[in-house]
CSV table of C-alpha atoms in Angstrom, one decimal:
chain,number,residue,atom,x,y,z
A,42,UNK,CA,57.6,-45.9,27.4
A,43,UNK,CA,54.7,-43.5,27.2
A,44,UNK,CA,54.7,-40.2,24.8
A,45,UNK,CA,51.7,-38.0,25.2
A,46,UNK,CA,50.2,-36.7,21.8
A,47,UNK,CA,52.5,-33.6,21.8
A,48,UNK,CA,55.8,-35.4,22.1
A,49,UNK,CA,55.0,-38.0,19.6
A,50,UNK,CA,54.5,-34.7,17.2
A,51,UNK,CA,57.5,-33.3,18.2
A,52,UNK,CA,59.3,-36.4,17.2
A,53,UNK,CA,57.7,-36.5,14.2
A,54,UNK,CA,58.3,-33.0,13.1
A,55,UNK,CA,54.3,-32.6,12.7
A,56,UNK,CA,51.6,-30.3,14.5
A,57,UNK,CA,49.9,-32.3,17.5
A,58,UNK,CA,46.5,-31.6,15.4
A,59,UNK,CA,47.9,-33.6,12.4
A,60,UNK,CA,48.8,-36.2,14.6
A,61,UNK,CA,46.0,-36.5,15.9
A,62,UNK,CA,44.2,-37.3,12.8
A,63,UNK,CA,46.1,-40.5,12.9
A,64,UNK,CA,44.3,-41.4,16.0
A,65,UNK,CA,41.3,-40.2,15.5
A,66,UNK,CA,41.3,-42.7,12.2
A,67,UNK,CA,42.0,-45.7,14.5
A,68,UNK,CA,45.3,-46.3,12.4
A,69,UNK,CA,47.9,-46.3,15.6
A,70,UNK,CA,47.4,-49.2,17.7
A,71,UNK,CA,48.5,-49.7,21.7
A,72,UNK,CA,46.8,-46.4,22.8
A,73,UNK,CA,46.0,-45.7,26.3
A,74,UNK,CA,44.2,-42.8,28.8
A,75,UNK,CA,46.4,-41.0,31.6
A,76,UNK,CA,43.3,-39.1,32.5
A,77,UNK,CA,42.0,-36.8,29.8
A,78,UNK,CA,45.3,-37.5,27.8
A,79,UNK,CA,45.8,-40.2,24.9
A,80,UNK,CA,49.1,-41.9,25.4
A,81,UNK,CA,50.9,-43.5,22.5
A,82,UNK,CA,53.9,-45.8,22.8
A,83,UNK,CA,57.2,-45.3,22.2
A,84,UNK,CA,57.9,-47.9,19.7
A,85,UNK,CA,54.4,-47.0,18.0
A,86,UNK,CA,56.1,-43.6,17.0
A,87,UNK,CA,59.2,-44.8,16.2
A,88,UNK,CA,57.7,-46.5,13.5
A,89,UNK,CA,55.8,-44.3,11.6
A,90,UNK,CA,59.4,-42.1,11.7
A,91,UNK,CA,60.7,-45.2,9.6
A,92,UNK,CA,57.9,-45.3,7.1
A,93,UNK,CA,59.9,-45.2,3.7
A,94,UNK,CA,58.9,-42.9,1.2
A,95,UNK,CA,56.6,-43.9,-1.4
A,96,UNK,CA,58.2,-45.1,-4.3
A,97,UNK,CA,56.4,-43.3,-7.0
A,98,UNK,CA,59.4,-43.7,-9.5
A,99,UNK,CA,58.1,-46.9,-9.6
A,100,UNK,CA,54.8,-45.9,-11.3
A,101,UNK,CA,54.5,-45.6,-15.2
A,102,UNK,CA,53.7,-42.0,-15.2
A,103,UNK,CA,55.0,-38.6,-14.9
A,104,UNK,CA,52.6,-37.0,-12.3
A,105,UNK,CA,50.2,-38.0,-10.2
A,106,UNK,CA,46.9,-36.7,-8.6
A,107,UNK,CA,47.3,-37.1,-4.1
A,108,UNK,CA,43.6,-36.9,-2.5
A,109,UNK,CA,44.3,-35.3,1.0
A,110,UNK,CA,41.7,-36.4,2.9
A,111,UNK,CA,40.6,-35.7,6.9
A,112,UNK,CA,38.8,-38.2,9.3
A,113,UNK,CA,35.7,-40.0,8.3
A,114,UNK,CA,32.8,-37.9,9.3
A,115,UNK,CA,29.0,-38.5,9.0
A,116,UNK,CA,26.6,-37.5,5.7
A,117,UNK,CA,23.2,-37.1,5.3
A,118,UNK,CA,22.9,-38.1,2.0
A,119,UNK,CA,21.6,-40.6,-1.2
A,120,UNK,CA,25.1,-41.7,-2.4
A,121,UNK,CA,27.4,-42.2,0.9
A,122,UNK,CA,27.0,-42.0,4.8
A,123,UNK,CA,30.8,-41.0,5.4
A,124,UNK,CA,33.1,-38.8,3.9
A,125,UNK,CA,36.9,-39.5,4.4
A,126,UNK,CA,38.8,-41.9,6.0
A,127,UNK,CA,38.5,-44.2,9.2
A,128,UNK,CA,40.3,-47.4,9.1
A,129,UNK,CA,37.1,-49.4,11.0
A,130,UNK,CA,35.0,-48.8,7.9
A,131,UNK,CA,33.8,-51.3,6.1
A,132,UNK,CA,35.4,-51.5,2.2
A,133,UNK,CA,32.3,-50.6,0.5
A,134,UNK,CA,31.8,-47.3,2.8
A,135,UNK,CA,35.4,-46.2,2.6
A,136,UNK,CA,35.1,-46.4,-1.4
A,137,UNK,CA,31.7,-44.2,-1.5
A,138,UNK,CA,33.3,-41.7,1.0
A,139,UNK,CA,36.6,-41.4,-1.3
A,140,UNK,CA,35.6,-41.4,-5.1
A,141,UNK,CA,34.1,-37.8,-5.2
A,142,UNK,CA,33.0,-35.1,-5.3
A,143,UNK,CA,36.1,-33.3,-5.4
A,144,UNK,CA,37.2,-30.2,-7.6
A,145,UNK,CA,39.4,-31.4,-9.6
A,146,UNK,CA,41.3,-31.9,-13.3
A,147,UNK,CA,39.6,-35.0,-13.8
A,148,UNK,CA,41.7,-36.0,-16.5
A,149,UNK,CA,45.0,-35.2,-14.6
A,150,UNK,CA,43.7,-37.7,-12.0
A,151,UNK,CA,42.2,-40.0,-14.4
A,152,UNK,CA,46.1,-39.6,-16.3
A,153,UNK,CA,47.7,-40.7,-13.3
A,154,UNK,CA,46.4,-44.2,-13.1
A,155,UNK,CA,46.4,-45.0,-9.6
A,156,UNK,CA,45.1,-42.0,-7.1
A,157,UNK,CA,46.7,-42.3,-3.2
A,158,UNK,CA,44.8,-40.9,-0.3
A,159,UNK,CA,46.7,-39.8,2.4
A,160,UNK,CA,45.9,-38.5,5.8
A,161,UNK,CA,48.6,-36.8,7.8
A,162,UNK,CA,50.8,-37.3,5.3
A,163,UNK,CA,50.7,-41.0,5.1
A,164,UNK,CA,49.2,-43.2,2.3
A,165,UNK,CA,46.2,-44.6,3.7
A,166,UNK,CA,44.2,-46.1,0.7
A,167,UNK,CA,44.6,-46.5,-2.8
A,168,UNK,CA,42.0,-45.9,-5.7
A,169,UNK,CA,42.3,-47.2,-9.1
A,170,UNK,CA,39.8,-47.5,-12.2
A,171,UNK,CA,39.5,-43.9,-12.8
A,172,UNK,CA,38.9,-43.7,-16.5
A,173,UNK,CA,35.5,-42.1,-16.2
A,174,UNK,CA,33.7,-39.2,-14.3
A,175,UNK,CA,30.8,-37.1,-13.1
A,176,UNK,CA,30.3,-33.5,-12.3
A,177,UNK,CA,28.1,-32.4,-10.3
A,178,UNK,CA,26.0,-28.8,-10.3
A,179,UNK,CA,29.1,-27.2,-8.0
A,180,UNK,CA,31.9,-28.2,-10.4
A,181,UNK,CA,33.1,-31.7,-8.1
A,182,UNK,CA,33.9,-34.5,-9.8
A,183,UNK,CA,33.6,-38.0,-8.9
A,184,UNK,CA,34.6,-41.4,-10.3
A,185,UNK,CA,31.8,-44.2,-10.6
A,186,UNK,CA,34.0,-46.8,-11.8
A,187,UNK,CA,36.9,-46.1,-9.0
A,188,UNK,CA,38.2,-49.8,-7.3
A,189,UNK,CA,39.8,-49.9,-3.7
A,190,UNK,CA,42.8,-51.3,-4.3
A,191,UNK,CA,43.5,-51.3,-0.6
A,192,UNK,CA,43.7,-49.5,2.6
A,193,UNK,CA,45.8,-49.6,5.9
A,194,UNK,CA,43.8,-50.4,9.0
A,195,UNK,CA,47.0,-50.3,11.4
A,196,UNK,CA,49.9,-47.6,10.5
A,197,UNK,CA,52.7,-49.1,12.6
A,198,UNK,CA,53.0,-52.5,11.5
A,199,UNK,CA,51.5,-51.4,9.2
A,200,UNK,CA,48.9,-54.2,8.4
A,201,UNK,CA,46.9,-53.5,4.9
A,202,UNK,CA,44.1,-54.7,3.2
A,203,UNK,CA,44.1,-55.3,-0.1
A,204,UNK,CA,40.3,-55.5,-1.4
A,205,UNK,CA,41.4,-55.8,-5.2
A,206,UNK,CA,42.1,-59.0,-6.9
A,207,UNK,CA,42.9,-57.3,-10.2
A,208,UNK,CA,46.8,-57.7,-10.5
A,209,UNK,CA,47.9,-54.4,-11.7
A,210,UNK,CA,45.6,-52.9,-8.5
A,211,UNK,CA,47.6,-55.2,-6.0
A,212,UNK,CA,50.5,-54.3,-7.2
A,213,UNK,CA,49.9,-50.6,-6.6
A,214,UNK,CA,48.5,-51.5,-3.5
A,215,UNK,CA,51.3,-53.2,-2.1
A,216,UNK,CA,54.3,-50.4,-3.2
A,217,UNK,CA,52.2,-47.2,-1.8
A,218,UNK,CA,50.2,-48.1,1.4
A,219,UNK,CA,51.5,-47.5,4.8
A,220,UNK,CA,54.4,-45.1,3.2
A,221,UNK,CA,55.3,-41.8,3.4
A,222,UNK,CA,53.9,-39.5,0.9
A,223,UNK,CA,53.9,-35.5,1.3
A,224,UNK,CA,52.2,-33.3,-1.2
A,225,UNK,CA,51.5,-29.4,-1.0
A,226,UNK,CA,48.2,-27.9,-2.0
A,227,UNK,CA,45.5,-25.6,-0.9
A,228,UNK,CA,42.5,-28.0,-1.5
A,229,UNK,CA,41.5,-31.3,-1.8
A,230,UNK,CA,43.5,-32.6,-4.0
A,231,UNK,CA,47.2,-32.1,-5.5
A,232,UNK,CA,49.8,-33.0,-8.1
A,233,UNK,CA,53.5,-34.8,-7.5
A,234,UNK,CA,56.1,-35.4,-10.3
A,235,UNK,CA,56.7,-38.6,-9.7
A,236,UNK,CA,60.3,-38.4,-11.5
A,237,UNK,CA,59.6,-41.0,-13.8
A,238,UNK,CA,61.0,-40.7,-17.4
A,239,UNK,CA,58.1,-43.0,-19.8
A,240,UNK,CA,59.2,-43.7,-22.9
């Protein structure tokens, strides 16, 4: 069975324009065309509503930094040629076009350890080695030193890459990619107890 983009949303509990982020990032696999419409199957949506939460309990810390980020999109520019998220990019793209330049707390994120990216809600990557930063002349921050731990390239399954061999990356890598992880903020970036009690 077939779903067009606005039932699988409606199944979802999402707007059709956040679910179609999902596409537009190559992460749902089995599309196909019924004239101008995308068609998504039934079992494709059914598992993305079974994505468990991410189990940030699990992580050594109290709070945590979330970069929300939108579909990978062309930049002119020295530093990276994409900003945000497609799952066809190549490792070393997706890291330039996800360590900065965000406004930010840098040391909040930096705090935090490990940094998910989500799109549509869903953890799509995972950043780590975020002890140092830049700013730039409009207040953004990056992160030279920032690791890919890993990143999803298909959300149903959902199949992951993991590009880090450091353990304590794959580790992280492994609980938070492909899962569920909802966070409210008005920019870039936002914060999420992760109800942790550290010693």
């Amino acid at each position: 069975m077939l779903l067009t983009t606005g039932q699988a949303a409606e199944e979802l509990g999402c707007a059709i324009t956040t679910f179609r982020r999902l596409i537009a990032a190559g992460l749902l696999p089995g599309l196909s065309r019924r004239g101008v419409r995308v068609m998504i199957p039934l079992e494709v949506v059914q598992a993305l509503q079974t994505r468990r939460q991410a189990p940030l309990d699990r992580l050594p810390v109290e709070e945590i930094a979330v970069l929300r980020v939108d579909v990978a999109r062309r930049m002119e520019g020295p530093e990276r040629s994409w900003l945000g998220f497609a799952a066809a990019l190549p490792p070393e793209d997706l890291l330039k076009a996800l360590r900065g330049w965000w406004r930010c707390d840098p040391a909040s994120v930096a705090a935090g350890v490990v940094l998910p990216v989500t799109l549509a809600g869903y953890v799509v990557a995972v950043l780590t080695g975020l002890q140092r930063w830049e700013k730039n002349s409009e207040g953004g921050h990056a992160f030279p030193d920032a690791r890919l731990a890993g990143y999803v390239t298909d959300l149903a399954a959902p199949h992951t890459c993991v590009t880090s061999q450091i353990g304590g990356d794959r580790q992280f890598a492994e609980q938070l990619l492909g899962s569920r992880l909802v966070s409210h903020s008005g920019g870039t970036l936002a914060y999420v107890s992760t109800h942790a009690t550290v010693d």
